[in-house]
C-alpha cells in the first residue's frame, strides 16, 4: 500500500515537469524582463536587475506556499477531474498572453474555470474528460485558499526588487515611479479521480469523490500581480494591497465552505472574488493617483529612487526613499551637485542621510577601482539629465 502511494507520488512529480505551463512561463517571464529593461534604459540608460530577475522570482518565491496549499488540499481531499485541470491550464495560458499579470490572480483563473465548467455543454466531455463531474464546492474552496495565498505572497515578496522608472507629470515635471510585475509558481498536488489509488481512512476525503479510485497530479499553478506605485514607498502601498487581497480570500473561502451544503454559494464566492479583486486594483490606482508624488524633486536633498545591485550604495545599506542631504560635507539638491561632491574625494565618500525615522545618520565607505562612479544610486533627474546620461 505504502509502495503504491510512493510510486504514485513520483509519477505526480514527473507529470509536473511535462506540464506546458511550466515552460510557457519561462517565455512570459523572459518577455517581462525585456520590457522592464527597455523601460529602465529609457529612464536611466542602465538596467537595474538583470533580464532573468523575473524568471528567478517566479520559480523560487512560491514554492513554500505551494507546499502549504497542497497539504490543505490533501487534508480536505479536494478533487478535480482531469478535464477541469486542462480547462484551468487553458484559461491560465490565454490570460497570460494578455501580458496583464493582474488577470493571473486565482480570482480570475479559477473563477473563470468554475463558470466554464458550470455552463459548458456536456458534448465537450470527450475533450475535457470528467469535467461535468466537477465539484463546484471543491473548485470554489480552492479559489479561496489560493487568493489567501496570493495576498500573503504579495505582502511578503511583491515589494522586493521593484523596477524604478521616470515619467513626466501633468505639470511637466519628472517624477519617479516603481513598478511591481510579479508571478509566482505554486506546485500544487491535486487528487484526480480515475487512477489506481484508494483510501481506507473513514474521514478522508472530506469532499467525497464518490468512492472512486484516484491518482495524484502535481501541476504548476501560477499567480500574477502587477502594481504601479507613485504616491508612497513601494512596500507600504503593496503591503496594503496584499492585506486587502488576503481578506478577500478569507471572505471567498467562507462562502465557498457554505457551498458544500448549498451549491449556489460557489457561484457567489467566485463572483465576489472576481469583482472584489478588480475593485482592489481600481481602489489602489485611485488612491495612488490622488496622493502627492512621493519620488519627486525636493527643495533640500536628493531622494533615492533606486539602488543598483552589488553597487557601493547597496553595500552602504542605503534604502529607496531615504534622502541624501550632504556628500563629503557639501550640501546637494541636484544630480550635478551630487556628482561634483563625489569628485572631491575619489577614494572615499561620506554621506549625510535622513532615514525613514526622520533622523540624520552618516554613512561612509572607501571607493575602489571598477566600482560605479556614482555609487549606483538612481535619482529623479532633470529633463536634461534624463535625456543625456544615467545616474
mmCIF file of C-alpha atoms in Angstrom:
data_model
loop_
_atom_site.group_PDB
_atom_site.id
_atom_site.type_symbol
_atom_site.label_atom_id
_atom_site.label_comp_id
_atom_site.label_asym_id
_atom_site.label_seq_id
_atom_site.Cartn_x
_atom_site.Cartn_y
_atom_site.Cartn_z
ATOM 1 C CA UNK A 1 0.000 0.000 0.000
ATOM 2 C CA UNK A 2 2.730 2.452 1.012
ATOM 3 C CA UNK A 3 4.766 1.493 -2.048
ATOM 4 C CA UNK A 4 1.831 2.318 -4.312
ATOM 5 C CA UNK A 5 1.471 5.761 -2.762
ATOM 6 C CA UNK A 6 5.192 6.498 -3.052
ATOM 7 C CA UNK A 7 5.240 5.342 -6.669
ATOM 8 C CA UNK A 8 2.200 7.498 -7.482
ATOM 9 C CA UNK A 9 3.844 10.481 -5.826
ATOM 10 C CA UNK A 10 6.917 10.005 -8.034
ATOM 11 C CA UNK A 11 4.682 9.842 -11.103
ATOM 12 C CA UNK A 12 2.951 13.040 -9.951
ATOM 13 C CA UNK A 13 6.300 14.811 -9.731
ATOM 14 C CA UNK A 14 7.198 13.574 -13.197
ATOM 15 C CA UNK A 15 3.928 14.906 -14.632
ATOM 16 C CA UNK A 16 4.759 18.280 -13.100
ATOM 17 C CA UNK A 17 7.797 18.701 -15.356
ATOM 18 C CA UNK A 18 5.909 17.903 -18.561
ATOM 19 C CA UNK A 19 3.148 20.431 -17.885
ATOM 20 C CA UNK A 20 3.101 23.028 -20.723
ATOM 21 C CA UNK A 21 2.603 25.970 -18.339
ATOM 22 C CA UNK A 22 5.881 25.172 -16.607
ATOM 23 C CA UNK A 23 7.708 26.085 -19.825
ATOM 24 C CA UNK A 24 5.311 28.748 -21.096
ATOM 25 C CA UNK A 25 6.083 30.927 -18.098
ATOM 26 C CA UNK A 26 9.781 30.817 -18.848
ATOM 27 C CA UNK A 27 8.850 32.709 -22.007
ATOM 28 C CA UNK A 28 6.394 35.028 -20.213
ATOM 29 C CA UNK A 29 8.938 35.875 -17.507
ATOM 30 C CA UNK A 30 11.654 36.489 -20.098
ATOM 31 C CA UNK A 31 9.344 38.851 -22.035
ATOM 32 C CA UNK A 32 8.599 40.849 -18.893
ATOM 33 C CA UNK A 33 12.323 41.059 -18.196
ATOM 34 C CA UNK A 34 12.912 42.519 -21.654
ATOM 35 C CA UNK A 35 10.095 45.067 -21.236
ATOM 36 C CA UNK A 36 11.412 46.073 -17.812
ATOM 37 C CA UNK A 37 14.970 46.609 -19.062
ATOM 38 C CA UNK A 38 13.704 48.635 -22.017
ATOM 39 C CA UNK A 39 11.769 50.882 -19.622
ATOM 40 C CA UNK A 40 14.729 51.274 -17.252
ATOM 41 C CA UNK A 41 17.170 52.075 -20.044
ATOM 42 C CA UNK A 42 14.763 54.681 -21.391
ATOM 43 C CA UNK A 43 14.817 56.394 -17.990
ATOM 44 C CA UNK A 44 18.383 55.872 -16.768
ATOM 45 C CA UNK A 45 20.366 54.419 -19.721
ATOM 46 C CA UNK A 46 21.138 51.453 -17.474
ATOM 47 C CA UNK A 47 19.275 48.359 -16.298
ATOM 48 C CA UNK A 48 18.698 47.756 -12.606
ATOM 49 C CA UNK A 49 18.156 43.987 -12.282
ATOM 50 C CA UNK A 50 19.284 41.505 -14.944
ATOM 51 C CA UNK A 51 16.904 40.112 -17.542
ATOM 52 C CA UNK A 52 16.440 36.868 -15.575
ATOM 53 C CA UNK A 53 15.186 38.530 -12.385
ATOM 54 C CA UNK A 54 11.507 37.865 -13.150
ATOM 55 C CA UNK A 55 12.271 34.241 -14.028
ATOM 56 C CA UNK A 56 14.243 33.619 -10.826
ATOM 57 C CA UNK A 57 11.478 35.269 -8.809
ATOM 58 C CA UNK A 58 8.718 33.221 -10.474
ATOM 59 C CA UNK A 59 10.301 29.841 -9.873
ATOM 60 C CA UNK A 60 11.503 30.302 -6.279
ATOM 61 C CA UNK A 61 9.257 32.579 -4.223
ATOM 62 C CA UNK A 62 6.078 30.462 -4.333
ATOM 63 C CA UNK A 63 7.476 27.002 -3.567
ATOM 64 C CA UNK A 64 6.825 27.021 0.185
ATOM 65 C CA UNK A 65 3.331 28.467 -0.245
ATOM 66 C CA UNK A 66 2.577 25.763 -2.804
ATOM 67 C CA UNK A 67 3.542 23.141 -0.224
ATOM 68 C CA UNK A 68 1.182 24.620 2.382
ATOM 69 C CA UNK A 69 -1.732 24.822 -0.057
ATOM 70 C CA UNK A 70 -1.061 21.253 -1.253
ATOM 71 C CA UNK A 71 -1.198 19.990 2.343
ATOM 72 C CA UNK A 72 -4.556 21.741 2.795
ATOM 73 C CA UNK A 73 -5.859 20.275 -0.485
ATOM 74 C CA UNK A 74 -4.760 16.796 0.529
ATOM 75 C CA UNK A 75 -6.150 17.111 4.071
ATOM 76 C CA UNK A 76 -9.575 18.128 2.763
ATOM 77 C CA UNK A 77 -9.486 15.668 -0.098
ATOM 78 C CA UNK A 78 -10.348 18.310 -2.686
ATOM 79 C CA UNK A 79 -10.558 16.555 -6.035
ATOM 80 C CA UNK A 80 -10.674 17.903 -9.583
ATOM 81 C CA UNK A 81 -11.321 15.822 -12.716
ATOM 82 C CA UNK A 82 -8.545 15.772 -15.284
ATOM 83 C CA UNK A 83 -10.675 17.686 -17.787
ATOM 84 C CA UNK A 84 -11.160 20.518 -15.293
ATOM 85 C CA UNK A 85 -7.398 20.732 -14.731
ATOM 86 C CA UNK A 86 -6.962 21.037 -18.512
ATOM 87 C CA UNK A 87 -9.558 23.833 -18.682
ATOM 88 C CA UNK A 88 -7.738 25.657 -15.864
ATOM 89 C CA UNK A 89 -4.439 25.377 -17.757
ATOM 90 C CA UNK A 90 -6.002 26.723 -20.989
ATOM 91 C CA UNK A 91 -7.593 29.695 -19.207
ATOM 92 C CA UNK A 92 -4.305 30.479 -17.432
ATOM 93 C CA UNK A 93 -2.406 30.357 -20.725
ATOM 94 C CA UNK A 94 -4.910 32.607 -22.509
ATOM 95 C CA UNK A 95 -4.835 35.182 -19.690
ATOM 96 C CA UNK A 96 -1.032 35.135 -19.625
ATOM 97 C CA UNK A 97 -0.864 36.164 -23.291
ATOM 98 C CA UNK A 98 -2.659 39.422 -22.431
ATOM 99 C CA UNK A 99 0.579 40.423 -20.607
ATOM 100 C CA UNK A 100 -1.638 41.804 -17.835
ATOM 101 C CA UNK A 101 -0.363 39.946 -14.792
ATOM 102 C CA UNK A 102 -3.253 41.025 -12.580
ATOM 103 C CA UNK A 103 -5.514 38.712 -14.619
ATOM 104 C CA UNK A 104 -3.484 35.786 -13.293
ATOM 105 C CA UNK A 105 -4.994 36.206 -9.853
ATOM 106 C CA UNK A 106 -6.663 32.991 -8.667
ATOM 107 C CA UNK A 107 -9.894 35.012 -8.505
ATOM 108 C CA UNK A 108 -9.923 35.124 -12.314
ATOM 109 C CA UNK A 109 -8.213 31.879 -13.356
ATOM 110 C CA UNK A 110 -10.218 29.618 -11.050
ATOM 111 C CA UNK A 111 -13.327 31.809 -11.169
ATOM 112 C CA UNK A 112 -13.476 31.574 -14.969
ATOM 113 C CA UNK A 113 -12.725 27.843 -14.773
ATOM 114 C CA UNK A 114 -15.701 27.330 -12.461
ATOM 115 C CA UNK A 115 -18.001 29.258 -14.791
ATOM 116 C CA UNK A 116 -16.680 27.335 -17.811
ATOM 117 C CA UNK A 117 -17.261 24.001 -16.083
ATOM 118 C CA UNK A 118 -20.732 25.012 -14.920
ATOM 119 C CA UNK A 119 -22.022 26.231 -18.277
ATOM 120 C CA UNK A 120 -20.059 24.174 -20.815
ATOM 121 C CA UNK A 121 -22.300 21.711 -22.743
ATOM 122 C CA UNK A 122 -21.813 18.019 -21.917
ATOM 123 C CA UNK A 123 -20.809 17.296 -25.517
ATOM 124 C CA UNK A 124 -17.348 18.656 -24.680
ATOM 125 C CA UNK A 125 -16.851 15.718 -22.318
ATOM 126 C CA UNK A 126 -14.787 13.941 -24.988
ATOM 127 C CA UNK A 127 -12.298 16.843 -24.999
ATOM 128 C CA UNK A 128 -12.258 17.543 -21.256
ATOM 129 C CA UNK A 129 -12.674 14.155 -19.628
ATOM 130 C CA UNK A 130 -14.793 14.165 -16.492
ATOM 131 C CA UNK A 131 -15.326 17.923 -16.280
ATOM 132 C CA UNK A 132 -19.108 17.502 -15.841
ATOM 133 C CA UNK A 133 -18.488 15.714 -12.555
ATOM 134 C CA UNK A 134 -16.562 18.633 -11.043
ATOM 135 C CA UNK A 135 -17.466 19.571 -7.502
ATOM 136 C CA UNK A 136 -18.126 23.316 -7.627
ATOM 137 C CA UNK A 137 -17.630 23.425 -3.871
ATOM 138 C CA UNK A 138 -14.106 21.980 -4.264
ATOM 139 C CA UNK A 139 -13.267 24.474 -7.002
ATOM 140 C CA UNK A 140 -14.545 27.487 -5.053
ATOM 141 C CA UNK A 141 -12.755 26.388 -1.865
ATOM 142 C CA UNK A 142 -9.543 26.046 -3.874
ATOM 143 C CA UNK A 143 -10.092 29.582 -5.204
ATOM 144 C CA UNK A 144 -10.458 30.934 -1.676
ATOM 145 C CA UNK A 145 -7.296 29.208 -0.442
ATOM 146 C CA UNK A 146 -5.257 30.444 -3.391
ATOM 147 C CA UNK A 147 -6.496 34.036 -3.040
ATOM 148 C CA UNK A 148 -5.396 33.962 0.611
ATOM 149 C CA UNK A 149 -2.042 32.578 -0.565
ATOM 150 C CA UNK A 150 -1.842 35.353 -3.165
ATOM 151 C CA UNK A 151 -2.385 38.029 -0.518
ATOM 152 C CA UNK A 152 0.330 36.558 1.708
ATOM 153 C CA UNK A 153 2.803 36.347 -1.186
ATOM 154 C CA UNK A 154 2.060 39.951 -2.170
ATOM 155 C CA UNK A 155 2.749 41.155 1.372
ATOM 156 C CA UNK A 156 5.908 39.089 1.820
ATOM 157 C CA UNK A 157 7.646 39.323 -1.541
ATOM 158 C CA UNK A 158 5.964 41.566 -4.160
ATOM 159 C CA UNK A 159 7.750 44.709 -2.943
ATOM 160 C CA UNK A 160 11.181 43.153 -3.488
ATOM 161 C CA UNK A 161 13.223 44.413 -6.457
ATOM 162 C CA UNK A 162 10.527 46.697 -7.822
ATOM 163 C CA UNK A 163 11.532 48.443 -11.039
ATOM 164 C CA UNK A 164 12.027 52.256 -10.915
ATOM 165 C CA UNK A 165 11.477 54.472 -13.927
ATOM 166 C CA UNK A 166 10.763 58.110 -14.778
ATOM 167 C CA UNK A 167 7.803 59.800 -16.383
ATOM 168 C CA UNK A 168 6.547 63.343 -16.825
ATOM 169 C CA UNK A 169 3.721 64.533 -14.583
ATOM 170 C CA UNK A 170 0.738 66.555 -15.808
ATOM 171 C CA UNK A 171 2.656 69.669 -14.719
ATOM 172 C CA UNK A 172 5.571 68.742 -16.960
ATOM 173 C CA UNK A 173 7.894 67.732 -14.120
ATOM 174 C CA UNK A 174 9.837 64.450 -13.948
ATOM 175 C CA UNK A 175 8.636 62.053 -11.250
ATOM 176 C CA UNK A 176 9.773 58.609 -10.170
ATOM 177 C CA UNK A 177 7.555 55.522 -10.189
ATOM 178 C CA UNK A 178 8.081 51.944 -9.039
ATOM 179 C CA UNK A 179 6.525 49.050 -10.961
ATOM 180 C CA UNK A 180 5.968 45.601 -9.463
ATOM 181 C CA UNK A 181 5.287 42.875 -12.045
ATOM 182 C CA UNK A 182 5.380 39.535 -10.285
ATOM 183 C CA UNK A 183 4.424 35.929 -10.935
ATOM 184 C CA UNK A 184 4.699 33.044 -8.517
ATOM 185 C CA UNK A 185 4.661 29.346 -9.351
ATOM 186 C CA UNK A 186 2.952 27.198 -6.731
ATOM 187 C CA UNK A 187 3.442 23.435 -7.161
ATOM 188 C CA UNK A 188 0.011 22.019 -6.293
ATOM 189 C CA UNK A 189 -0.660 18.355 -5.549
ATOM 190 C CA UNK A 190 -4.180 17.559 -6.757
ATOM 191 C CA UNK A 191 -6.369 14.498 -6.340
ATOM 192 C CA UNK A 192 -7.814 13.366 -9.672
ATOM 193 C CA UNK A 193 -10.479 10.639 -9.981
ATOM 194 C CA UNK A 194 -9.671 7.705 -12.231
ATOM 195 C CA UNK A 195 -6.377 6.254 -11.022
ATOM 196 C CA UNK A 196 -5.423 3.154 -9.055
ATOM 197 C CA UNK A 197 -5.125 4.579 -5.541
ATOM 198 C CA UNK A 198 -7.758 4.118 -2.848
ATOM 199 C CA UNK A 199 -8.017 5.253 0.764
ATOM 200 C CA UNK A 200 -9.164 3.237 3.758
ATOM 201 C CA UNK A 201 -9.486 6.291 6.003
ATOM 202 C CA UNK A 202 -13.100 6.900 7.032
ATOM 203 C CA UNK A 203 -12.654 10.653 7.375
ATOM 204 C CA UNK A 204 -10.901 11.253 4.047
ATOM 205 C CA UNK A 205 -11.643 12.855 1.723
ATOM 206 C CA UNK A 206 -13.875 15.425 3.400
ATOM 207 C CA UNK A 207 -15.348 16.271 -0.023
ATOM 208 C CA UNK A 208 -16.141 12.852 -1.397
ATOM 209 C CA UNK A 209 -15.054 11.586 -4.806
ATOM 210 C CA UNK A 210 -17.861 9.021 -4.601
ATOM 211 C CA UNK A 211 -15.620 6.153 -3.581
ATOM 212 C CA UNK A 212 -13.779 6.155 -6.914
ATOM 213 C CA UNK A 213 -10.090 5.296 -7.167
ATOM 214 C CA UNK A 214 -7.858 8.284 -7.843
ATOM 215 C CA UNK A 215 -4.393 9.380 -8.863
ATOM 216 C CA UNK A 216 -2.119 12.220 -7.749
ATOM 217 C CA UNK A 217 -1.348 15.044 -10.141
ATOM 218 C CA UNK A 218 1.157 17.812 -9.402
ATOM 219 C CA UNK A 219 0.681 20.929 -11.501
ATOM 220 C CA UNK A 220 2.453 24.306 -11.679
ATOM 221 C CA UNK A 221 -0.165 26.880 -10.669
ATOM 222 C CA UNK A 222 0.761 30.473 -11.487
ATOM 223 C CA UNK A 223 -0.339 33.591 -9.634
ATOM 224 C CA UNK A 224 0.242 37.063 -11.053
ATOM 225 C CA UNK A 225 0.428 40.548 -9.587
ATOM 226 C CA UNK A 226 1.027 43.992 -11.062
ATOM 227 C CA UNK A 227 1.041 47.353 -9.317
ATOM 228 C CA UNK A 228 2.445 50.796 -10.096
ATOM 229 C CA UNK A 229 3.382 52.959 -7.111
ATOM 230 C CA UNK A 230 3.971 56.715 -7.239
ATOM 231 C CA UNK A 231 2.349 58.118 -4.097
ATOM 232 C CA UNK A 232 4.274 56.253 -1.384
ATOM 233 C CA UNK A 233 7.093 53.832 -0.729
ATOM 234 C CA UNK A 234 6.572 50.605 -2.732
ATOM 235 C CA UNK A 235 6.472 48.390 0.355
ATOM 236 C CA UNK A 236 3.759 50.437 2.058
ATOM 237 C CA UNK A 237 1.398 50.516 -0.911
ATOM 238 C CA UNK A 238 1.967 46.900 -1.925
ATOM 239 C CA UNK A 239 1.505 45.616 1.635
ATOM 240 C CA UNK A 240 -1.853 47.401 1.820
ATOM 241 C CA UNK A 241 -2.935 45.713 -1.413
ATOM 242 C CA UNK A 242 -1.755 42.350 -0.112
ATOM 243 C CA UNK A 243 -3.814 42.711 3.078
ATOM 244 C CA UNK A 244 -6.915 43.522 1.056
ATOM 245 C CA UNK A 245 -6.372 40.519 -1.224
ATOM 246 C CA UNK A 246 -5.879 38.212 1.757
ATOM 247 C CA UNK A 247 -9.145 39.323 3.384
ATOM 248 C CA UNK A 248 -10.927 38.919 0.062
ATOM 249 C CA UNK A 249 -9.644 35.343 0.050
ATOM 250 C CA UNK A 250 -10.979 34.763 3.562
ATOM 251 C CA UNK A 251 -14.449 36.007 2.531
ATOM 252 C CA UNK A 252 -14.324 33.821 -0.582
ATOM 253 C CA UNK A 253 -13.281 30.811 1.480
ATOM 254 C CA UNK A 254 -16.120 31.253 3.975
ATOM 255 C CA UNK A 255 -18.735 31.453 1.210
ATOM 256 C CA UNK A 256 -17.125 28.529 -0.617
ATOM 257 C CA UNK A 257 -17.260 26.376 2.507
ATOM 258 C CA UNK A 258 -21.003 27.027 2.679
ATOM 259 C CA UNK A 259 -21.363 25.737 -0.885
ATOM 260 C CA UNK A 260 -20.690 22.203 0.414
ATOM 261 C CA UNK A 261 -24.295 22.291 1.622
ATOM 262 C CA UNK A 262 -25.773 24.816 -0.827
ATOM 263 C CA UNK A 263 -24.153 24.842 -4.272
ATOM 264 C CA UNK A 264 -25.237 28.373 -5.381
ATOM 265 C CA UNK A 265 -22.822 29.783 -2.797
ATOM 266 C CA UNK A 266 -19.973 28.552 -5.024
ATOM 267 C CA UNK A 267 -21.113 30.956 -7.762
ATOM 268 C CA UNK A 268 -21.466 33.748 -5.211
ATOM 269 C CA UNK A 269 -17.972 33.045 -3.850
ATOM 270 C CA UNK A 270 -16.186 33.295 -7.218
ATOM 271 C CA UNK A 271 -18.360 36.231 -8.301
ATOM 272 C CA UNK A 272 -17.364 38.190 -5.200
ATOM 273 C CA UNK A 273 -13.745 37.089 -5.693
ATOM 274 C CA UNK A 274 -13.554 38.407 -9.268
ATOM 275 C CA UNK A 275 -15.428 41.636 -8.559
ATOM 276 C CA UNK A 276 -13.506 42.189 -5.327
ATOM 277 C CA UNK A 277 -10.113 41.615 -6.912
ATOM 278 C CA UNK A 278 -10.856 44.143 -9.655
ATOM 279 C CA UNK A 279 -12.214 46.621 -7.098
ATOM 280 C CA UNK A 280 -8.976 46.322 -5.080
ATOM 281 C CA UNK A 281 -6.958 47.175 -8.197
ATOM 282 C CA UNK A 282 -9.138 50.187 -9.065
ATOM 283 C CA UNK A 283 -9.130 51.414 -5.470
ATOM 284 C CA UNK A 284 -5.337 51.236 -5.275
ATOM 285 C CA UNK A 285 -4.952 53.169 -8.527
ATOM 286 C CA UNK A 286 -7.350 55.896 -7.379
ATOM 287 C CA UNK A 287 -5.625 56.250 -4.006
ATOM 288 C CA UNK A 288 -2.204 56.402 -5.630
ATOM 289 C CA UNK A 289 -3.324 58.925 -8.255
ATOM 290 C CA UNK A 290 -4.817 61.247 -5.640
ATOM 291 C CA UNK A 291 -1.712 61.219 -3.423
ATOM 292 C CA UNK A 292 1.178 63.648 -3.810
ATOM 293 C CA UNK A 293 4.094 62.316 -5.839
ATOM 294 C CA UNK A 294 6.475 60.615 -3.423
ATOM 295 C CA UNK A 295 9.521 60.382 -5.697
ATOM 296 C CA UNK A 296 9.915 63.921 -6.973
ATOM 297 C CA UNK A 297 12.478 66.715 -6.782
ATOM 298 C CA UNK A 298 12.807 68.308 -3.359
ATOM 299 C CA UNK A 299 13.918 71.712 -2.178
ATOM 300 C CA UNK A 300 16.531 70.134 0.087
ATOM 301 C CA UNK A 301 18.449 66.947 -0.566
ATOM 302 C CA UNK A 302 18.038 64.136 -3.100
ATOM 303 C CA UNK A 303 15.620 61.257 -2.571
ATOM 304 C CA UNK A 304 16.883 57.815 -3.569
ATOM 305 C CA UNK A 305 14.682 56.341 -6.310
ATOM 306 C CA UNK A 306 16.653 53.156 -6.898
ATOM 307 C CA UNK A 307 19.774 51.214 -5.924
ATOM 308 C CA UNK A 308 21.827 49.175 -8.395
ATOM 309 C CA UNK A 309 22.595 45.611 -7.195
ATOM 310 C CA UNK A 310 26.132 44.942 -5.936
ATOM 311 C CA UNK A 311 26.885 48.682 -6.025
ATOM 312 C CA UNK A 312 28.645 50.738 -3.321
ATOM 313 C CA UNK A 313 25.246 52.183 -2.377
ATOM 314 C CA UNK A 314 23.852 48.711 -1.665
ATOM 315 C CA UNK A 315 26.938 47.822 0.381
ATOM 316 C CA UNK A 316 26.437 51.045 2.360
ATOM 317 C CA UNK A 317 22.900 49.817 3.171
ATOM 318 C CA UNK A 318 21.197 52.816 1.599
ATOM 319 C CA UNK A 319 17.450 52.357 1.025
ATOM 320 C CA UNK A 320 14.962 53.526 -1.581
ATOM 321 C CA UNK A 321 13.095 56.538 -0.189
ATOM 322 C CA UNK A 322 15.909 57.853 2.009
ATOM 323 C CA UNK A 323 17.158 61.405 1.400
ATOM 324 C CA UNK A 324 20.798 62.319 0.899
ATOM 325 C CA UNK A 325 21.498 65.800 2.311
ATOM 326 C CA UNK A 326 25.289 66.083 2.050
ATOM 327 C CA UNK A 327 28.090 64.337 0.184
ATOM 328 C CA UNK A 328 31.645 64.728 1.522
ATOM 329 C CA UNK A 329 30.421 67.673 3.570
ATOM 330 C CA UNK A 330 28.769 69.505 0.635
ATOM 331 C CA UNK A 331 25.013 70.090 0.544
ATOM 332 C CA UNK A 332 23.316 68.636 -2.555
ATOM 333 C CA UNK A 333 19.892 69.087 -4.102
ATOM 334 C CA UNK A 334 20.625 68.357 -7.782
ATOM 335 C CA UNK A 335 22.235 65.401 -9.522
ATOM 336 C CA UNK A 336 25.054 67.626 -10.816
ATOM 337 C CA UNK A 337 25.870 68.778 -7.280
ATOM 338 C CA UNK A 338 25.857 65.157 -6.104
ATOM 339 C CA UNK A 339 28.334 64.161 -8.831
ATOM 340 C CA UNK A 340 30.584 67.168 -8.215
ATOM 341 C CA UNK A 341 30.671 66.482 -4.460
ATOM 342 C CA UNK A 342 31.720 62.880 -5.107
ATOM 343 C CA UNK A 343 34.666 64.100 -7.168
ATOM 344 C CA UNK A 344 36.047 65.959 -4.150
ATOM 345 C CA UNK A 345 37.403 62.644 -2.899
ATOM 346 C CA UNK A 346 37.613 59.816 -5.430
ATOM 347 C CA UNK A 347 38.824 57.249 -2.874
ATOM 348 C CA UNK A 348 36.300 57.858 -0.115
ATOM 349 C CA UNK A 349 32.773 59.174 0.359
ATOM 350 C CA UNK A 350 30.793 60.274 3.371
ATOM 351 C CA UNK A 351 27.030 60.765 3.135
ATOM 352 C CA UNK A 352 24.637 62.567 5.431
ATOM 353 C CA UNK A 353 21.327 60.720 5.089
ATOM 354 C CA UNK A 354 17.830 61.249 6.503
ATOM 355 C CA UNK A 355 16.391 57.808 7.232
ATOM 356 C CA UNK A 356 12.762 56.686 7.429
ATOM 357 C CA UNK A 357 12.628 57.666 11.105
ATOM 358 C CA UNK A 358 13.425 61.277 10.188
ATOM 359 C CA UNK A 359 16.793 61.180 11.933
ATOM 360 C CA UNK A 360 20.134 62.043 10.337
ATOM 361 C CA UNK A 361 22.828 59.391 10.107
ATOM 362 C CA UNK A 362 26.243 59.257 8.452
ATOM 363 C CA UNK A 363 27.293 56.514 6.032
ATOM 364 C CA UNK A 364 30.847 56.348 4.790
ATOM 365 C CA UNK A 365 32.888 53.971 2.686
ATOM 366 C CA UNK A 366 36.138 53.700 0.756
ATOM 367 C CA UNK A 367 35.741 53.599 -3.037
ATOM 368 C CA UNK A 368 37.691 51.187 -5.206
ATOM 369 C CA UNK A 369 38.640 50.969 -8.879
ATOM 370 C CA UNK A 370 35.923 49.470 -11.049
ATOM 371 C CA UNK A 371 33.059 50.435 -8.747
ATOM 372 C CA UNK A 372 30.179 52.509 -10.089
ATOM 373 C CA UNK A 373 31.444 56.076 -10.296
ATOM 374 C CA UNK A 374 28.222 57.496 -8.855
ATOM 375 C CA UNK A 375 27.720 54.873 -6.126
ATOM 376 C CA UNK A 376 24.942 53.106 -8.062
ATOM 377 C CA UNK A 377 22.135 55.413 -6.918
ATOM 378 C CA UNK A 378 19.193 56.373 -9.149
ATOM 379 C CA UNK A 379 17.535 59.761 -8.605
ATOM 380 C CA UNK A 380 14.671 61.709 -10.119
ATOM 381 C CA UNK A 381 16.587 63.765 -12.672
ATOM 382 C CA UNK A 382 16.140 66.992 -14.556
ATOM 383 C CA UNK A 383 14.905 66.588 -18.138
ATOM 384 C CA UNK A 384 18.382 67.368 -19.448
ATOM 385 C CA UNK A 385 19.994 64.758 -17.236
ATOM 386 C CA UNK A 386 17.211 62.284 -18.036
ATOM 387 C CA UNK A 387 17.895 62.615 -21.731
ATOM 388 C CA UNK A 388 21.689 62.745 -21.717
ATOM 389 C CA UNK A 389 23.051 60.351 -19.142
ATOM 390 C CA UNK A 390 22.206 57.890 -16.384
ATOM 391 C CA UNK A 391 22.812 58.328 -12.701
#
